[in-house]
XYZ file of C-alpha atoms in Angstrom:
72
model
C -7.634 -24.873 -84.674
C -5.856 -24.623 -88.027
C -2.605 -23.738 -86.307
C -3.029 -26.709 -83.957
C -3.654 -29.062 -86.902
C -0.523 -27.740 -88.562
C 1.557 -28.643 -85.481
C 0.194 -32.191 -85.512
C 1.022 -32.663 -89.184
C 4.469 -31.099 -88.828
C 5.381 -33.216 -85.779
C 4.191 -36.368 -87.573
C 6.260 -35.451 -90.638
C 9.323 -34.358 -88.634
C 9.248 -36.205 -85.289
C 12.759 -35.107 -84.312
C 11.922 -31.398 -84.583
C 11.760 -29.712 -81.175
C 8.532 -28.134 -79.953
C 9.848 -24.566 -79.919
C 10.746 -24.801 -83.612
C 7.328 -26.259 -84.397
C 5.617 -23.529 -82.371
C 7.411 -20.757 -84.254
C 6.922 -22.384 -87.678
C 3.193 -22.740 -87.031
C 2.655 -19.150 -85.945
C 2.638 -19.418 -82.170
C 4.095 -16.543 -80.181
C 6.087 -18.919 -77.966
C 6.217 -22.498 -76.687
C 3.819 -21.828 -73.796
C 1.178 -20.598 -76.241
C 1.476 -23.943 -78.054
C 1.187 -25.827 -74.755
C -1.990 -23.901 -73.853
C -3.601 -24.875 -77.155
C -2.677 -28.542 -76.697
C -4.107 -28.550 -73.175
C -7.282 -26.800 -74.368
C -7.828 -29.156 -77.317
C -6.569 -32.472 -75.906
C -6.151 -32.063 -72.149
C -2.489 -33.006 -72.583
C 0.861 -31.363 -73.200
C 2.264 -31.743 -76.723
C 4.767 -34.384 -75.600
C 2.149 -36.409 -73.696
C -0.240 -36.205 -76.629
C 2.311 -37.632 -79.044
C 3.447 -40.318 -76.612
C -0.140 -41.599 -76.498
C -0.668 -41.089 -80.213
C 2.376 -43.220 -81.078
C 0.857 -46.131 -79.129
C -2.503 -45.907 -80.915
C -3.349 -49.004 -83.005
C -3.653 -46.865 -86.121
C -0.044 -45.773 -85.712
C 1.276 -49.217 -84.864
C -0.335 -50.772 -87.937
C 0.533 -47.932 -90.302
C -3.000 -46.628 -90.706
C -2.201 -43.255 -89.221
C -2.811 -40.300 -91.533
C -3.672 -37.685 -88.930
C -3.722 -37.641 -85.186
C -6.142 -40.185 -83.721
C -6.556 -38.285 -80.461
C -7.515 -35.095 -82.250
C -11.158 -35.459 -81.303
C -10.536 -35.366 -77.549
């Protein structure tokens, strides 16, 4: 879970960073390992998760500190 949280924070801080780079920087063996964690924790791929997260009211109104969908 810590590794997953790190990916969320890194993607929020560096939205233009590609998923493979984030996976490696956060200690995943490869991109597919990252995808498996996202699907296990959120039911979504990393890209789908962040597309929904960006539309969340907390993000739109600047109240977004951490991922709002994290509890899924």
